[in-house]
Tab-separated table of C-alpha atoms in Angstrom:
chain	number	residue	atom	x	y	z
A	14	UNK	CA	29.275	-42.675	32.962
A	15	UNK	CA	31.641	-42.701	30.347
A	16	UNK	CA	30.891	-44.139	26.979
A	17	UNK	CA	33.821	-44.763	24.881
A	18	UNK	CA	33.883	-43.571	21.203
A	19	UNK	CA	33.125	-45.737	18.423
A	20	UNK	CA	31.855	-45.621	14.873
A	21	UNK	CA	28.427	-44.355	14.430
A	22	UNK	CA	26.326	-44.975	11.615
A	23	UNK	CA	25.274	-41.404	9.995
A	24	UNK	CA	21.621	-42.454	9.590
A	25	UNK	CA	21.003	-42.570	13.976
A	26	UNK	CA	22.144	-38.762	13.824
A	27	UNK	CA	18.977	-37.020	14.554
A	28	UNK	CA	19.727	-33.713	12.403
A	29	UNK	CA	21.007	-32.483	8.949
A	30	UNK	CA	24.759	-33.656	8.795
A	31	UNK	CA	25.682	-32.568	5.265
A	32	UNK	CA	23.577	-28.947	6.204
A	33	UNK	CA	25.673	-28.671	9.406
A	34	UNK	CA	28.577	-29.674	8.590
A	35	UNK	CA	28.730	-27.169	5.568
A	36	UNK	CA	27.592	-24.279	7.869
A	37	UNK	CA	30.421	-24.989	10.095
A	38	UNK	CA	32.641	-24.705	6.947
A	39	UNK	CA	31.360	-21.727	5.987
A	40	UNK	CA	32.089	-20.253	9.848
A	41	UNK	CA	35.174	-21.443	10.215
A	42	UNK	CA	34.150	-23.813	12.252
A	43	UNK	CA	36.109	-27.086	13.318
A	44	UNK	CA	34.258	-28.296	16.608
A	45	UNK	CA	30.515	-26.751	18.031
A	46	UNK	CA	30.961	-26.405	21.800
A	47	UNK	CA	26.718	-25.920	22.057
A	48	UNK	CA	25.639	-24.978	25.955
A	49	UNK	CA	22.507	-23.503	25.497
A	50	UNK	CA	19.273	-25.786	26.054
A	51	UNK	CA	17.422	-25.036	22.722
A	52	UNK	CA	20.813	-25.829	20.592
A	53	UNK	CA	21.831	-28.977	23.233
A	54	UNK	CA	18.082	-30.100	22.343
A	55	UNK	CA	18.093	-30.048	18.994
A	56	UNK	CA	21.392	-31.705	18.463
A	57	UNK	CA	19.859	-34.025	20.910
A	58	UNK	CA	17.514	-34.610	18.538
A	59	UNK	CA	14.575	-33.034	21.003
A	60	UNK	CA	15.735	-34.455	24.066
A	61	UNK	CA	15.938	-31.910	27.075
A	62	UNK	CA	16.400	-33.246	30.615
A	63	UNK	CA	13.096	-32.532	32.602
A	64	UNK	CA	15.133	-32.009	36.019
A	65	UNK	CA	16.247	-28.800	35.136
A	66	UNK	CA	13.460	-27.756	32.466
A	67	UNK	CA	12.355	-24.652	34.862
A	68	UNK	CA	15.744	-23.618	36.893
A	69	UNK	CA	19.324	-24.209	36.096
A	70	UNK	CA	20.546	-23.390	39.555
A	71	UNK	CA	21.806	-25.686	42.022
A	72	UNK	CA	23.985	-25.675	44.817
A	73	UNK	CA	26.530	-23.304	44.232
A	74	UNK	CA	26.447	-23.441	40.494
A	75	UNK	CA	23.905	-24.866	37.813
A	76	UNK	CA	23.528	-26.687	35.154
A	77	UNK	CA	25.126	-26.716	31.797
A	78	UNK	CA	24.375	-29.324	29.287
A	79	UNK	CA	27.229	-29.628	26.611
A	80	UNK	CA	27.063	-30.792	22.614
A	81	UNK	CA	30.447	-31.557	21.434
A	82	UNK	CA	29.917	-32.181	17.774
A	83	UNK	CA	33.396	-32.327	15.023
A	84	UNK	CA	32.450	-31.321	11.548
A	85	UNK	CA	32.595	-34.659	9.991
A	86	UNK	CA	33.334	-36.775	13.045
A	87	UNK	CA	30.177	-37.676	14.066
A	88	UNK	CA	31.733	-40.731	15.847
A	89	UNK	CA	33.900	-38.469	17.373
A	90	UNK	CA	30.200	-36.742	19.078
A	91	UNK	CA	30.017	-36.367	23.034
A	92	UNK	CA	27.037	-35.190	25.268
A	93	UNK	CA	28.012	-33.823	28.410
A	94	UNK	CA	24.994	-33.828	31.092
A	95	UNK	CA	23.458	-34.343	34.479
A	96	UNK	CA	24.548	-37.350	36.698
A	97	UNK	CA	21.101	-38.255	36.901
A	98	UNK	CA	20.811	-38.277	33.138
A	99	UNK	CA	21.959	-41.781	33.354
A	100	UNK	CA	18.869	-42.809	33.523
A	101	UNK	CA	17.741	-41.296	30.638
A	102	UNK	CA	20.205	-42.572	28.070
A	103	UNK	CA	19.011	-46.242	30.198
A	104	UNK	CA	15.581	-45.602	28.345
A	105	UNK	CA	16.190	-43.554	25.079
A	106	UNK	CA	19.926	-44.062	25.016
A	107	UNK	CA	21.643	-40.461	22.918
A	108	UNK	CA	22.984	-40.686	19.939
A	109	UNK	CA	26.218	-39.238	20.604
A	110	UNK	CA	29.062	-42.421	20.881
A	111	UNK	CA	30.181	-40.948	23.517
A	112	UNK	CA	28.364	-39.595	27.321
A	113	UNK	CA	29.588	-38.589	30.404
A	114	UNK	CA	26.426	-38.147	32.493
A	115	UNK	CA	28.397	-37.271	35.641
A	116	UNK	CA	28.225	-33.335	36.652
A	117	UNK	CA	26.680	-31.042	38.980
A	118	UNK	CA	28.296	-27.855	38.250
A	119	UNK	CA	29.754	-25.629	35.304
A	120	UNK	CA	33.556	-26.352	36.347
A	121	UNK	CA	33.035	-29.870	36.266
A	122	UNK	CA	31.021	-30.127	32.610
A	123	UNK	CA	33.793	-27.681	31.298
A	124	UNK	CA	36.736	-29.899	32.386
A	125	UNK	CA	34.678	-33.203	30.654
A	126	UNK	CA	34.523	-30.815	27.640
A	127	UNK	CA	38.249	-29.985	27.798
A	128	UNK	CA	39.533	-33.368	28.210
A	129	UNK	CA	37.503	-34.866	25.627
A	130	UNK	CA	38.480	-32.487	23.134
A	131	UNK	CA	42.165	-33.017	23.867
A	132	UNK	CA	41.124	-36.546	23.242
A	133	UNK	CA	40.004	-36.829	20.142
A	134	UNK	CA	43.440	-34.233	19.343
A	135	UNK	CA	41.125	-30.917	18.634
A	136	UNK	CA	43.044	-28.956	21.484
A	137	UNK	CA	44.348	-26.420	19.127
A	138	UNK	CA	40.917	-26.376	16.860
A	139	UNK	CA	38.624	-23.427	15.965
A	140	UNK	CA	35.957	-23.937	18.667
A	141	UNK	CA	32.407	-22.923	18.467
A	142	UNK	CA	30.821	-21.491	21.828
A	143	UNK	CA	27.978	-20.072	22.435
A	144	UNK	CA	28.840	-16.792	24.374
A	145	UNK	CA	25.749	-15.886	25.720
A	146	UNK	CA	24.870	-19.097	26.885
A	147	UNK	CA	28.477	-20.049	28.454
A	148	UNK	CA	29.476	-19.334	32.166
A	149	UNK	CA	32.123	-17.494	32.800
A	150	UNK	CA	33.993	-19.318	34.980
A	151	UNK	CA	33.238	-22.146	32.027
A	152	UNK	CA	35.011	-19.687	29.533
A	153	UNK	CA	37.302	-19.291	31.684
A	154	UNK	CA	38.655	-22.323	32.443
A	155	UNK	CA	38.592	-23.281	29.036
A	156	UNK	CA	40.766	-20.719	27.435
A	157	UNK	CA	43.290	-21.336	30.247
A	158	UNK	CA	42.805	-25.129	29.826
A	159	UNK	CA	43.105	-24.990	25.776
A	160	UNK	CA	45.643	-21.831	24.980
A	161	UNK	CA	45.923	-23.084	21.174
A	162	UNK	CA	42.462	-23.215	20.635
A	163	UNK	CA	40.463	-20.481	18.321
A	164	UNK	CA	37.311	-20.018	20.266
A	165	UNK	CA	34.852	-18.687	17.745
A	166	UNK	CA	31.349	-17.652	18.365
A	167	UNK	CA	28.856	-19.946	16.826
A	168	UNK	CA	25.538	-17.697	17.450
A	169	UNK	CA	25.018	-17.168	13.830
A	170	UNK	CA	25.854	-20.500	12.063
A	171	UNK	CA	23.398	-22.306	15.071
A	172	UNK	CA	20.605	-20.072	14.573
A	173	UNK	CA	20.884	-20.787	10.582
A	174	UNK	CA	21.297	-24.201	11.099
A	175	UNK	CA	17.749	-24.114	13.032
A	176	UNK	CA	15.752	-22.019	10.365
A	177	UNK	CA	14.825	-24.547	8.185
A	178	UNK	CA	12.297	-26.656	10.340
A	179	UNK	CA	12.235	-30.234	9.545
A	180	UNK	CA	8.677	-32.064	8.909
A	181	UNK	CA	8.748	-33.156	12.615
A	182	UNK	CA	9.503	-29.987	14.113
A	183	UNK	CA	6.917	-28.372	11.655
A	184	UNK	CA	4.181	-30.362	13.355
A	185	UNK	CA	5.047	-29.506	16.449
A	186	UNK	CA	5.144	-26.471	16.083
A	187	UNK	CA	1.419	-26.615	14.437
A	188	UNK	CA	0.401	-28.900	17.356
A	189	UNK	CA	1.800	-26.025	19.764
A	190	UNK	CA	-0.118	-23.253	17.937
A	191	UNK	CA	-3.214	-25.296	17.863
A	192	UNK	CA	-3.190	-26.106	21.528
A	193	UNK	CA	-2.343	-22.635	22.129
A	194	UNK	CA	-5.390	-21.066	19.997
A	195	UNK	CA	-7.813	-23.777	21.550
A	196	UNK	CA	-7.003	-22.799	25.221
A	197	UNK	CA	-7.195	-19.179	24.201
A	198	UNK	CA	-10.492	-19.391	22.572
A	199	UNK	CA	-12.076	-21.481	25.680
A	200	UNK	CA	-10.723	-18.646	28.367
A	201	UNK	CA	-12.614	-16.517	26.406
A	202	UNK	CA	-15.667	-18.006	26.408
A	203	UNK	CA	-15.629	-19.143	30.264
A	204	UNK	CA	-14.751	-15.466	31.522
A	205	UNK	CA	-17.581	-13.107	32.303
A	206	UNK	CA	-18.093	-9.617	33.421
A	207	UNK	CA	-16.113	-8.651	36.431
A	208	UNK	CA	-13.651	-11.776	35.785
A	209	UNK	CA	-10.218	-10.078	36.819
A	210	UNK	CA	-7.146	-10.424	34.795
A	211	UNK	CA	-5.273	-12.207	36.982
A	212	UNK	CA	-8.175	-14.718	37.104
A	213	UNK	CA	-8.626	-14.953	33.271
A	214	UNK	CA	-4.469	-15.950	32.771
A	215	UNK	CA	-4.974	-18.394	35.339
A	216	UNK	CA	-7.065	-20.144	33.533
A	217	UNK	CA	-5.776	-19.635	30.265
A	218	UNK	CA	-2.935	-21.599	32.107
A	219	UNK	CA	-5.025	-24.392	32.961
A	220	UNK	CA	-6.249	-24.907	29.783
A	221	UNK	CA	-3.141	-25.098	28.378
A	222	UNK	CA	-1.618	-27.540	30.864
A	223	UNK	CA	-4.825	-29.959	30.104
A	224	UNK	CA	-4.239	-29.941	27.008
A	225	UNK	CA	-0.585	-31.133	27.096
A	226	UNK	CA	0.776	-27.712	26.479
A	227	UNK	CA	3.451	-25.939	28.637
A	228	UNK	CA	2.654	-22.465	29.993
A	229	UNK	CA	4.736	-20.101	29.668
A	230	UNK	CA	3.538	-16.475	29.283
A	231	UNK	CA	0.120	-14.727	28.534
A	232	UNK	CA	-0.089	-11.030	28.206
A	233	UNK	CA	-3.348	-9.601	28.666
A	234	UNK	CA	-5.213	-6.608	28.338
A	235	UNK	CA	-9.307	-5.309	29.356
A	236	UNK	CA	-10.927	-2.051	27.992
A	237	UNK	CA	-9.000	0.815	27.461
A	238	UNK	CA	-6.065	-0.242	28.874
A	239	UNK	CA	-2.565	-0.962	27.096
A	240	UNK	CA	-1.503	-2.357	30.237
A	241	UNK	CA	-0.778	-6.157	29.231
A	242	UNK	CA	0.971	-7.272	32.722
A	243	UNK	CA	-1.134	-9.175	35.620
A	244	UNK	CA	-3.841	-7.434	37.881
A	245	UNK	CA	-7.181	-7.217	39.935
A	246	UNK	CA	-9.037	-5.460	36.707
A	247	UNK	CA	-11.993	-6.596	35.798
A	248	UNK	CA	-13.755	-7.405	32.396
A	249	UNK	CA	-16.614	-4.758	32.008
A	250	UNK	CA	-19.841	-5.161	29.221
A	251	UNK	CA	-19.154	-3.976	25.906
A	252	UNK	CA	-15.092	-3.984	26.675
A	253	UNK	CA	-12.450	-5.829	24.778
A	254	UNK	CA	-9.958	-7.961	25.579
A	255	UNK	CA	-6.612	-9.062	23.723
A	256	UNK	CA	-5.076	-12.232	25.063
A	257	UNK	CA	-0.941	-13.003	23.463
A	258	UNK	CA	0.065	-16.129	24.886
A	259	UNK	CA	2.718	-17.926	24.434
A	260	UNK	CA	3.256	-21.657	25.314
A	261	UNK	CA	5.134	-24.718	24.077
A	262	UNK	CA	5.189	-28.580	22.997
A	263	UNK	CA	8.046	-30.800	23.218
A	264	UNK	CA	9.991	-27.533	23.374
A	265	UNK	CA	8.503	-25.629	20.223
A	266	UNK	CA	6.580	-22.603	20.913
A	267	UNK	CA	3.175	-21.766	20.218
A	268	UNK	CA	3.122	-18.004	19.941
A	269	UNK	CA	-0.635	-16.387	19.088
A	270	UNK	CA	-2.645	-13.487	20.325
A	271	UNK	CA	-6.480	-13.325	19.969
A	272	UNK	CA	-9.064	-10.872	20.632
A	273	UNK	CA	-12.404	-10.966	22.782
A	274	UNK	CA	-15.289	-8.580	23.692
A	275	UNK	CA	-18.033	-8.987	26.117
A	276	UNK	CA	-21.049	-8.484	24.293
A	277	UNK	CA	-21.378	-7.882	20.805
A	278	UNK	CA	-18.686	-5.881	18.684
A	279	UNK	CA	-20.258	-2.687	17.643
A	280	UNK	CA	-19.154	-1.285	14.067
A	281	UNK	CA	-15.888	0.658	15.397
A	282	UNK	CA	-14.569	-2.221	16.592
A	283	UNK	CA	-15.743	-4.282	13.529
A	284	UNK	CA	-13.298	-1.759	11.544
A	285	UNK	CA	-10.900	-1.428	13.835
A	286	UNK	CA	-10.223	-5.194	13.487
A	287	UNK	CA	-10.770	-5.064	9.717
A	288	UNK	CA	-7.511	-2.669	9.596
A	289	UNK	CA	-5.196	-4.928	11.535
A	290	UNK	CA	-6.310	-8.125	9.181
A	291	UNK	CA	-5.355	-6.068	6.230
A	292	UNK	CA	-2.042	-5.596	7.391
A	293	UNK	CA	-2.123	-9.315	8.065
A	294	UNK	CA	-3.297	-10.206	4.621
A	295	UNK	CA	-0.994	-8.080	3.039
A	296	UNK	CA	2.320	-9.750	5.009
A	297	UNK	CA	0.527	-13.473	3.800
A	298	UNK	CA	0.633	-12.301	0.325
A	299	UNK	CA	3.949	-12.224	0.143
A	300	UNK	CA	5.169	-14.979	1.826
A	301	UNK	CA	6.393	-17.902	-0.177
A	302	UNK	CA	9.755	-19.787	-0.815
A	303	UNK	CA	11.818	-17.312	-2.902
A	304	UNK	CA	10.221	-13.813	-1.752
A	305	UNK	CA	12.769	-11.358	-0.329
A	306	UNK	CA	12.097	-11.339	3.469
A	307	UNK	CA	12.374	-7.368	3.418
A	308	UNK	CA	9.740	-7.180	0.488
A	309	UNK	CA	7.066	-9.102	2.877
A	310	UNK	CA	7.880	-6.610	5.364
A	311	UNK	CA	7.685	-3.706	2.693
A	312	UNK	CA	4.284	-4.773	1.243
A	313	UNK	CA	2.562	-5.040	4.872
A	314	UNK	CA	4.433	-1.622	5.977
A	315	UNK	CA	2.776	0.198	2.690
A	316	UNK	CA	-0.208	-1.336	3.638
A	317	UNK	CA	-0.199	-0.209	7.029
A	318	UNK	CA	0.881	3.556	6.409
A	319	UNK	CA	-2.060	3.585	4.056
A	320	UNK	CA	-4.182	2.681	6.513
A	321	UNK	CA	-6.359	5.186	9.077
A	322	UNK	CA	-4.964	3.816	12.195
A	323	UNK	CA	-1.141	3.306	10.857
A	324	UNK	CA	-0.292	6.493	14.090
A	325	UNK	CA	-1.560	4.025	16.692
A	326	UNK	CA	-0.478	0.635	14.803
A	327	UNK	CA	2.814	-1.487	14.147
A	328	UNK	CA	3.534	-4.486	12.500
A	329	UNK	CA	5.902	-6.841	13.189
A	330	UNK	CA	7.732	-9.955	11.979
A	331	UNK	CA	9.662	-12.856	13.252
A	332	UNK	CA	11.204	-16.796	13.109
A	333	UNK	CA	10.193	-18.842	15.790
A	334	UNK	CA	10.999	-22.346	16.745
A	335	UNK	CA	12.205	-23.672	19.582
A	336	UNK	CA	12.723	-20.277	21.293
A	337	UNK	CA	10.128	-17.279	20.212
A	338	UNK	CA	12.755	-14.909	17.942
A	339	UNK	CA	15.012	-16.992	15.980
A	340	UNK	CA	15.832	-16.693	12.334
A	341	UNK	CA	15.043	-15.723	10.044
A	342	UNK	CA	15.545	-12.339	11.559
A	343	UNK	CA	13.510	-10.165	9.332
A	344	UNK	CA	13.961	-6.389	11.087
A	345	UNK	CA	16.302	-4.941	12.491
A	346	UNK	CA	15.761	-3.764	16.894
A	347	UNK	CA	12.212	-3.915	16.442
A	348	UNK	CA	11.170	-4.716	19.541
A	349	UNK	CA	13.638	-7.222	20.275
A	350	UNK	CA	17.391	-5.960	19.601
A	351	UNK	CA	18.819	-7.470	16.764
A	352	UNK	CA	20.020	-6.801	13.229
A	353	UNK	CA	17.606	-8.224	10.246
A	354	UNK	CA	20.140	-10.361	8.834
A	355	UNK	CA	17.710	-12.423	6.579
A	356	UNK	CA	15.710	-9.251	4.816
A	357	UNK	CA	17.774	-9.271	1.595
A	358	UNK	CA	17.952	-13.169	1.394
A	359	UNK	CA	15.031	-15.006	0.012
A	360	UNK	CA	12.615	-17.111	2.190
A	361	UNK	CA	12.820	-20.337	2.418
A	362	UNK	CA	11.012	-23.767	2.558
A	363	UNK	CA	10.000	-24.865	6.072
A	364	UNK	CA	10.863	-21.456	8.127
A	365	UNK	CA	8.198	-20.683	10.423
A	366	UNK	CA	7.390	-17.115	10.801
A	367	UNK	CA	5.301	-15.480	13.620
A	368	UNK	CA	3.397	-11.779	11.877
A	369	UNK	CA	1.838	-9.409	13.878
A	370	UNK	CA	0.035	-6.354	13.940
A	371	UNK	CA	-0.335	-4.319	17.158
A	372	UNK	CA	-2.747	-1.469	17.496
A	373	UNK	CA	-2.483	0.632	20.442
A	374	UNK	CA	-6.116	2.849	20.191
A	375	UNK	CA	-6.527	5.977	22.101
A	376	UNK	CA	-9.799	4.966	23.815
A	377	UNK	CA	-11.078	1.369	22.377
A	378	UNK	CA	-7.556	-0.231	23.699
A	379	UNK	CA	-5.306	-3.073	22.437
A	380	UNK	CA	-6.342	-4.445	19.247
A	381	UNK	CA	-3.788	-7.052	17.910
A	382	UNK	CA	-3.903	-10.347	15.950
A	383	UNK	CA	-0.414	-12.849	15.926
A	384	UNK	CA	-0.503	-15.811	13.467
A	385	UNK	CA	1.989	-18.243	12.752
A	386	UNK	CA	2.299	-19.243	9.587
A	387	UNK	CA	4.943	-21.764	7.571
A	388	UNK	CA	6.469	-20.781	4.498
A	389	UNK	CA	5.690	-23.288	1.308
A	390	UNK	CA	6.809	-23.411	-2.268
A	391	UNK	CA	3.581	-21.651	-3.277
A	392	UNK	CA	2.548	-19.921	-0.648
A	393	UNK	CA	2.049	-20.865	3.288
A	394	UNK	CA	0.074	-23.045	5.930
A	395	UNK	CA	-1.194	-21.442	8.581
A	396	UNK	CA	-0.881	-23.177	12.165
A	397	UNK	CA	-4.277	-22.158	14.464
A	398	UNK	CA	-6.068	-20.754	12.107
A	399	UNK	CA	-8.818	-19.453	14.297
A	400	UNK	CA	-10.645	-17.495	16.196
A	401	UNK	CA	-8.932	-14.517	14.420
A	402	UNK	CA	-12.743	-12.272	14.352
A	403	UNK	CA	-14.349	-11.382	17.404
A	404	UNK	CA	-14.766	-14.408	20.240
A	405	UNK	CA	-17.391	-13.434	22.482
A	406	UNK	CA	-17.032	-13.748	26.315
A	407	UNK	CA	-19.366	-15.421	28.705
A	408	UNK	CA	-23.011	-13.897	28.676
């Protein structure tokens, strides 16, 4: 299916056009060339094809969705899909004036993207890729096909071009977060003693699917153990449990961890969780449009070092959207390797930040609470906001 180019009115364009377009100024940017799902989506305006949603593979190659988007040029805008996404631009037809729904491979998507660009006389342009998120026999092929062309990697000006959530993608990410806490909240009340971890994220599963969520990952631990991956232990009396799952709706992630205990919390685990809401507290405090992103992570630091469990304890801080580390990227390779481009610059409006605080203790085990929270002009909203004391398990 090919789809010939034609003037598009700026108000069907289902992002920021000024916003994007002066990004791509500011990178050097002539043409985005996005391939990876989360950018294709949200170009897309939220659209991801459902074939492929779990594995790209097929046949001898797999699939590679393609966003060709010309700073100012939106009529000039191509998507570059599936041949069986036909169908789908039958029903919710894509913005972009232009669709060739006709691949099954990475060569074949690459050479639509080459000879559309040639078309619309951007052959010799500076070309944003995505180079983690392009094939290399895609790359390939394309610098042969286009020797002229600058190709420039976009990482940077995509990721700030998603860090400012608009109101829709704000409530879907609360949606997520609330689906997410309720399914967490309800596997903790239905296990019971000798319920095995394997068992318990099962279900935790199940309650997410029910409830119109998308499982993706829950990391559990029982007791004393720091041991978060899949297993035949079993839930003991007295014994707590931490449960960090993560899940998504309509693509944005729901990222939250929770605690349990089977029985009632004595008073050391009463102040044990006291410590790690501190830290928690003190990272809220400071969040609001204008704060330094490195002072929020100072303040809940000092707080933490202060603290009587700070050898056992780490806090951490992160954007999340449509993929569970995206900007702003507040610290630099901790966990996930990256620098912490955005702790000098203020906060902003709209970004969504996951803050966490991870205690690791020597003998009552893994005590942790994740919240989500979005940053305001005078402070923040918190998406599933609760559960965040002591849930008790099944009696």
């Amino acid at each position: 299916m090919n789809i010939a180019p034609g003037k598009t009115e700026v108000s069907s364009i289902p992002f920021d056009q000024a916003r994007v377009d002066r990004l791509m100024e500011e990178a050097g940017i002539d043409v985005l060339f996005a391939t990876s799902k989360h950018n294709t989506q949200y170009l897309l305006g939220g659209y991801k094809f459902i074939f492929f949603a779990a594995m790209d593979a097929i046949g001898h190659s797999r699939y590679l969705p393609i966003v060709l988007y010309e700073k100012g040029g939106p009529e000039r805008a191509a998507y570059i899909g599936n041949k069986m996404e036909g169908g789908e631009h039958q029903n919710h037809p894509f913005w972009t004036p232009t669709l060739h729904a006709a691949c099954w491979g990475t060569l074949d998507a690459a050479n639509l993207a080459v000879e559309h660009l040639q078309k619309i006389g951007k052959s010799t342009a500076r070309i944003g890729i995505e180079p983690g998120f392009l094939p290399s026999d895609a790359y390939t092929l394309i610098r042969k096909a286009l020797p002229d062309a600058k190709l420039i990697d976009a990482t940077g000006m995509l990721e700030n071009m998603r860090a400012i959530k608009t109101e829709a993608e704000l409530e879907k990410l609360r949606i997520a977060s609330e689906l997410i806490t309720d399914s967490m909240l309800a596997t903790i009340a239905w296990a019971r003693e000798d319920t095995t971890k394997t068992d318990i994220i099962e279900r935790l599963r199940r309650e997410e699917t029910n409830r119109g969520a998308h499982f993706e990952y829950c990391l559990l631990t029982l007791g004393s153990s720091h041991n978060r991956a899949a297993s035949d232990q079993a839930w003991k009396k007295g014994e707590v449990l931490s449960i960090d799952s993560g899940g998504n709706y309509h693509g944005y992630i729901g990222d939250l961890c929770r605690m349990g205990v089977l029985g009632e919390p004595d008073a050391e685990l009463q102040d044990l969780l006291a410590e790690v809401e501190a830290v928690q507290q003190a990272a809220f405090s400071k969040v609001k449009a204008g704060t330094l992103g490195g002072d929020m992570i100072a303040h809940a630091e000092s707080v933490l070092k202060a603290s009587k469990v700070a050898s056992y304890t780490d806090f951490f801080a992160h954007g999340m959207g449509l993929i569970t580390h995206e900007a702003p990227f507040l610290m630099t390779n901790h966990p996930v390797t990256y620098e912490g481009t955005y702790a000098a610059k203020p906060l902003e409006k709209n970004m969504v930040l996951s803050v966490e605080t991870t205690m690791l203790h020597p003998k009552r085990g893994f005590v942790k609470l994740e919240d989500t929270v979005a940053v305001t002009d005078t402070g923040y909203v918190m998406f599933g906001d609760r559960g965040r004391g002591w849930n008790r398990g099944a009696s």
